[in-house]
PDB file of C-alpha atoms in Angstrom:
ATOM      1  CA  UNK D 210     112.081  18.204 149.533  1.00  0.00           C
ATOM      2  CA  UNK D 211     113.772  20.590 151.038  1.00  0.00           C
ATOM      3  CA  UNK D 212     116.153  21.583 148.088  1.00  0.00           C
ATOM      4  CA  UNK D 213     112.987  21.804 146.043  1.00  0.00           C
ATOM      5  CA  UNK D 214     111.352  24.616 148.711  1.00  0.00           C
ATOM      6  CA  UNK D 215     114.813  26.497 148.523  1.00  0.00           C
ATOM      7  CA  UNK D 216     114.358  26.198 144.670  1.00  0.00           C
ATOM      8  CA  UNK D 217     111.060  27.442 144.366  1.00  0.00           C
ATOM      9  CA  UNK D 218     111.958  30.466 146.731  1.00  0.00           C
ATOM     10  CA  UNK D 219     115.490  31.393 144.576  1.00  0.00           C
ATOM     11  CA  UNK D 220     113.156  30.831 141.372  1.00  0.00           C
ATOM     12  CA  UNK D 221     111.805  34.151 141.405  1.00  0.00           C
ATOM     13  CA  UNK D 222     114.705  36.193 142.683  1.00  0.00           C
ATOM     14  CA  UNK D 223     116.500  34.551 139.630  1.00  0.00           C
ATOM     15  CA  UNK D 224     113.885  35.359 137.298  1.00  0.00           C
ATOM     16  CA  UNK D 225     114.337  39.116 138.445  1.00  0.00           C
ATOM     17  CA  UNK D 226     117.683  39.317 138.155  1.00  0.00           C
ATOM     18  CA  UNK D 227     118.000  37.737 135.025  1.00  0.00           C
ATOM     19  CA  UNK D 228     115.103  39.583 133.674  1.00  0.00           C
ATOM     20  CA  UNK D 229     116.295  42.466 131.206  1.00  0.00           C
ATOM     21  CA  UNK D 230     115.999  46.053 131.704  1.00  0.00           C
ATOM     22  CA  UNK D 231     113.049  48.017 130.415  1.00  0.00           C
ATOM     23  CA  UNK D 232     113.818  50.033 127.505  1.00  0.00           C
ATOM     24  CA  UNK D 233     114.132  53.363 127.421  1.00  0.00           C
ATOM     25  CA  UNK D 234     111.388  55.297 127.089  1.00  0.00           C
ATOM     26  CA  UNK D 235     110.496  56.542 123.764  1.00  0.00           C
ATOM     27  CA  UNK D 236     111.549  59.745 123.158  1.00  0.00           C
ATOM     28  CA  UNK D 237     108.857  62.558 123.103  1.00  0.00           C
ATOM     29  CA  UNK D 238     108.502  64.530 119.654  1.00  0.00           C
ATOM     30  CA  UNK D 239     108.857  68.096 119.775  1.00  0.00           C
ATOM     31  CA  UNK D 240     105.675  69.319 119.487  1.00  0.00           C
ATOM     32  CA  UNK D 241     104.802  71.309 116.560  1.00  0.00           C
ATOM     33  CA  UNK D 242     104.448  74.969 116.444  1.00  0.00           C
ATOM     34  CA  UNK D 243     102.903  76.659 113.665  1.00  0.00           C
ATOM     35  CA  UNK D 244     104.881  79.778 112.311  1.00  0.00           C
ATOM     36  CA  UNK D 245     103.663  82.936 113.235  1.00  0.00           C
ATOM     37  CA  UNK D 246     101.749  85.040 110.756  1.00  0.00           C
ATOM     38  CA  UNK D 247     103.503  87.540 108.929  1.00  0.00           C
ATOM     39  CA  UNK D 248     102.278  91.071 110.650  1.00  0.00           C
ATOM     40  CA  UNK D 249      99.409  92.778 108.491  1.00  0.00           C
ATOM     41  CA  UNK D 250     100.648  95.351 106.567  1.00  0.00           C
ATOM     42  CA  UNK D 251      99.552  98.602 107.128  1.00  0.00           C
ATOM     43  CA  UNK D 252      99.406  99.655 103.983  1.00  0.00           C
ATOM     44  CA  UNK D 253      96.110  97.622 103.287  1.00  0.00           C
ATOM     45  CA  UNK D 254      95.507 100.214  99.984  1.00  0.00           C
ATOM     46  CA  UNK D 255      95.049  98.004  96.478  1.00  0.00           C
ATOM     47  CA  UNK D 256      98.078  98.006  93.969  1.00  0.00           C
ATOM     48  CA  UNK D 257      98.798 100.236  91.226  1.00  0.00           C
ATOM     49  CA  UNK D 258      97.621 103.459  93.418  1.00  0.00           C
ATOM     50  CA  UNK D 259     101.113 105.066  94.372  1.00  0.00           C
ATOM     51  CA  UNK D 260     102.161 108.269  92.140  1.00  0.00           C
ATOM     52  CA  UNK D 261     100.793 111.360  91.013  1.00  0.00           C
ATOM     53  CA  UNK D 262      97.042 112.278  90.923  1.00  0.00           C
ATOM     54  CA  UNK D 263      95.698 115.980  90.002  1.00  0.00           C
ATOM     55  CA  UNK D 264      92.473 117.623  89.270  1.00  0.00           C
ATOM     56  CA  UNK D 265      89.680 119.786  91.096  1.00  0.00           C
ATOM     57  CA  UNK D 266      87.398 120.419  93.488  1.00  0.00           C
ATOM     58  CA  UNK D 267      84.536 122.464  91.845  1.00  0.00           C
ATOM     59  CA  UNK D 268      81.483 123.768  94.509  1.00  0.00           C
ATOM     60  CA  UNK D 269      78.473 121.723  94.600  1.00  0.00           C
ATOM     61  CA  UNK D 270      75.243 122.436  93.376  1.00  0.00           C
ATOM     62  CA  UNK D 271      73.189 124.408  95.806  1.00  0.00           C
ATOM     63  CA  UNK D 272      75.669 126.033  97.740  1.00  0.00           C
ATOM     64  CA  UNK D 273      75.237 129.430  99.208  1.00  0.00           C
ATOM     65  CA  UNK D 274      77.116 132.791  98.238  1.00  0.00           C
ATOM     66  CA  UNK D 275      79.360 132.667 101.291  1.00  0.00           C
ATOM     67  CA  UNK D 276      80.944 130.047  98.827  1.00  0.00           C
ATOM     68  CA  UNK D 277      82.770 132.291  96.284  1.00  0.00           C
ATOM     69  CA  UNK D 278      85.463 130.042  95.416  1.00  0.00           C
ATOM     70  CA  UNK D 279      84.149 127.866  92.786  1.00  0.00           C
ATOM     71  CA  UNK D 280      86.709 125.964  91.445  1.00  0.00           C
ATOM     72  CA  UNK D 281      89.812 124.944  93.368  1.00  0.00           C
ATOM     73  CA  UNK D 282      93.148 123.228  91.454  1.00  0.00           C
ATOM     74  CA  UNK D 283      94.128 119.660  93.591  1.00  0.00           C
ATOM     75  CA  UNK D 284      96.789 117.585  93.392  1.00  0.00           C
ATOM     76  CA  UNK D 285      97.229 114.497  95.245  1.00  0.00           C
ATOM     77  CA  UNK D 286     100.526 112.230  96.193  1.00  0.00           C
ATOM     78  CA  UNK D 287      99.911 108.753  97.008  1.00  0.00           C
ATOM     79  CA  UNK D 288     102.965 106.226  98.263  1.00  0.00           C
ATOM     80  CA  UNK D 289     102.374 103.153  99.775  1.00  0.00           C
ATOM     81  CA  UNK D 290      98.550 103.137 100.955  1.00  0.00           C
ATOM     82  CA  UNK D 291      99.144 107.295 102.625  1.00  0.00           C
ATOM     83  CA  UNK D 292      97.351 110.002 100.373  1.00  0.00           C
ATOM     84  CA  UNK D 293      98.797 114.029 100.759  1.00  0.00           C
ATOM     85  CA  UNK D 294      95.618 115.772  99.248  1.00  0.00           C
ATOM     86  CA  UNK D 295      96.718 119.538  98.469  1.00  0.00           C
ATOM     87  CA  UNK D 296      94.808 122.330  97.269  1.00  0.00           C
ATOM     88  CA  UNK D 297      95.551 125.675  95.446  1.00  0.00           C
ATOM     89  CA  UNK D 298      96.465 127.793  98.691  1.00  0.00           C
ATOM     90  CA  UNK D 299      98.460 125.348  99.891  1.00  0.00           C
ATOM     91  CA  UNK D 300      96.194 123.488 102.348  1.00  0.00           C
ATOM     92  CA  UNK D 301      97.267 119.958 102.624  1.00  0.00           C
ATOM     93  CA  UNK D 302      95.518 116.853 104.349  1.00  0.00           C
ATOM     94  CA  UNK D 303      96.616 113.374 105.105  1.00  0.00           C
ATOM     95  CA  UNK D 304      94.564 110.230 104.587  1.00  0.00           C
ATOM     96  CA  UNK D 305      95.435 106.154 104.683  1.00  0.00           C
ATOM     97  CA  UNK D 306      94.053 104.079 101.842  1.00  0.00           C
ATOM     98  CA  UNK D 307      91.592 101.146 103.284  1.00  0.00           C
ATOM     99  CA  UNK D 308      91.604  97.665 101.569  1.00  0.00           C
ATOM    100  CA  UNK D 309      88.365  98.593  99.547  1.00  0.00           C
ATOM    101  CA  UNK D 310      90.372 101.483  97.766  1.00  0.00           C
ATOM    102  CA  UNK D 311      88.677 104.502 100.051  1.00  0.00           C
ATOM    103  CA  UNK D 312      90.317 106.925 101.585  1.00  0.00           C
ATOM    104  CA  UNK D 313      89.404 109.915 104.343  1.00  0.00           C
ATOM    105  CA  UNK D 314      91.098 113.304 105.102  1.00  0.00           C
ATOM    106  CA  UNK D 315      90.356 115.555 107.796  1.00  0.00           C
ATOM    107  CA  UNK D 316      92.379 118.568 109.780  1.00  0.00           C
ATOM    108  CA  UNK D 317      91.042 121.346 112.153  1.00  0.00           C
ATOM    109  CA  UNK D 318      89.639 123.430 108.769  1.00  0.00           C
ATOM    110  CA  UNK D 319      88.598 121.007 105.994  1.00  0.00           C
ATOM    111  CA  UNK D 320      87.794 117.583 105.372  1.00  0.00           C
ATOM    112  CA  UNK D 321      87.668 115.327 102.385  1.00  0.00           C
ATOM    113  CA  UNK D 322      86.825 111.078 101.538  1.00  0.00           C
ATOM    114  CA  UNK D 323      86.938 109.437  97.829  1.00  0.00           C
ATOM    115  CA  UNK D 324      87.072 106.299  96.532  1.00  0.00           C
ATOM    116  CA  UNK D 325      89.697 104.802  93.855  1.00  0.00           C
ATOM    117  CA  UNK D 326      88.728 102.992  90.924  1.00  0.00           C
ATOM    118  CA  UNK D 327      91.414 102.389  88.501  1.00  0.00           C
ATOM    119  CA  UNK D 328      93.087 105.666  87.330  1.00  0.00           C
ATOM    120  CA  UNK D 329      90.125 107.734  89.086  1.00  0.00           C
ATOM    121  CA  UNK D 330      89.389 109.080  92.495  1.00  0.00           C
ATOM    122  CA  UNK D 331      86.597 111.133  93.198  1.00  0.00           C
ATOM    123  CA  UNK D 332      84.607 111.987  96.129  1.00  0.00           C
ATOM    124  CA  UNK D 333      83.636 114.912  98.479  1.00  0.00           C
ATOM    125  CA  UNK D 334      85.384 117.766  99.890  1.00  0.00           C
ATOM    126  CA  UNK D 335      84.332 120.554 102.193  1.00  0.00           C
ATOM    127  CA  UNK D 336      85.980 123.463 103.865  1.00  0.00           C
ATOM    128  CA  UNK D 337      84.211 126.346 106.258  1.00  0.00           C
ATOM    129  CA  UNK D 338      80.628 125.407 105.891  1.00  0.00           C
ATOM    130  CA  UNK D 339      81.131 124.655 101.768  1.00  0.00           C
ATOM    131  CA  UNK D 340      80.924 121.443  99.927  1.00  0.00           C
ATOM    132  CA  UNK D 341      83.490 120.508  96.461  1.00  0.00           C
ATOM    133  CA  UNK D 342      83.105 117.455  94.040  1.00  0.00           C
ATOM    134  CA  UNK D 343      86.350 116.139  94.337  1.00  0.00           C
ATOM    135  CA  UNK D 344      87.874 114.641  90.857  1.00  0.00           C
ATOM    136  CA  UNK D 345      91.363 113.524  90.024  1.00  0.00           C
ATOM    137  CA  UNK D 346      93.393 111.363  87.886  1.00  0.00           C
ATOM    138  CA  UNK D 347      96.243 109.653  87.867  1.00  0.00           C
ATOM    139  CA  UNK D 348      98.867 110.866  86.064  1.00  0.00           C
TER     140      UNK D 348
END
């Protein structure tokens, strides 16, 4: 009987020590990272705008005799969504092309805005107190 207790005591401790390890755990997976977004361009302006663009700014109907200057020449470079608007003496104003194909110019003296479409831009300029019809074309 007493072998038998001893047996049933060492019968666990042999059980451990035969037992086998646990495995390793199961390596975790990197987790996954989406890639980051390629910045937004700045140049949001639609395709096929960048080159040469002339025409004129001719006075709008009902403007007063303060507004002599009826018809001014305008030229307009446009390279990668940023518009240079110039006019006949030389005054020059800066605009960025939005997404929809509009565009916006403004400086201490004069301001002008006009809207693409195709091989057209026309729109609205004004300068001390007098308002042009802004049209040019693509050349």
């Amino acid at each position: 009987m007493r072998l038998l207790r001893t047996s049933l005591f060492a019968l666990p401790a042999l059980m451990m020590a035969c037992a086998s390890e646990p495995p390793p755990p199961a390596p975790v997976p990197a987790p996954l990272i989406a890639p980051t977004p390629a910045p937004s361009a700045i140049n949001a302006a639609p395709p096929g705008l960048d080159g040469r663009w002339s025409g004129r700014a001719e006075l709008a109907a009902g403007q007063g005799r303060e507004c002599r200057t009826r018809s001014l020449p305008a030229a307009m470079t446009v390279n990668g969504g940023r518009a240079a608007l110039t006019f006949r003496r030389g005054d020059t104003l800066e605009g960025t092309i939005t997404t929809d194909g509009m565009v916006r110019f403004a400086d201490g003296t004069m301001a002008a805005n006009g809207t693409f479409q195709g091989r057209r831009m026309s729109g609205e300029a004004s300068r001390q107190g007098c308002s042009y019809n802004l049209s040019l074309t693509k050349r």
